[in-house]
Amino acid sequence: MYLTAVEQKESQIMSNLQRENAAFQKALPELLAQEGKFALVIGDEIVGTYAAYSDAIQAGYSKAGLTPFLVKKITQIEDSISYSRPLQLCRQ
């Protein structure tokens, strides 16, 4: 089975996200000393923590450019967030 270029890019992005999330989870016990702040994760590294989400995003673009990175709030209990949109059948 061959993957299209788009499928390969999506797979790479998910792989990066899983790696960054794993790095965050591994560092979480130490990060909890800064609960409420936002952690910036690039690859396997916690690059820094920031008081504001916007500061973490700005630092992420400054340090990583257009390379994917993760910004995640440091909390002991993670909030569950789900996104949904109304689906309607298209009829012509």
C-alpha angles and dihedrals in degrees: 000000000000124000122220118236090257092051090048091051092048090050091050092049091051090048090052091048092050091049093049093046090050090052090050093049091048091052095040097098089058094038092056088080083073097043113168094032126102123250121215112212123188114181108316095338133093098220097186149314126251135193093224130046090224091056091052092049092048091049090048093056090043093052102031104027109198093342109115117261137171129237113188133172114244108236135145092225115039118222115235113233125185129182125207139171131197113263121211129178113249112231125181 
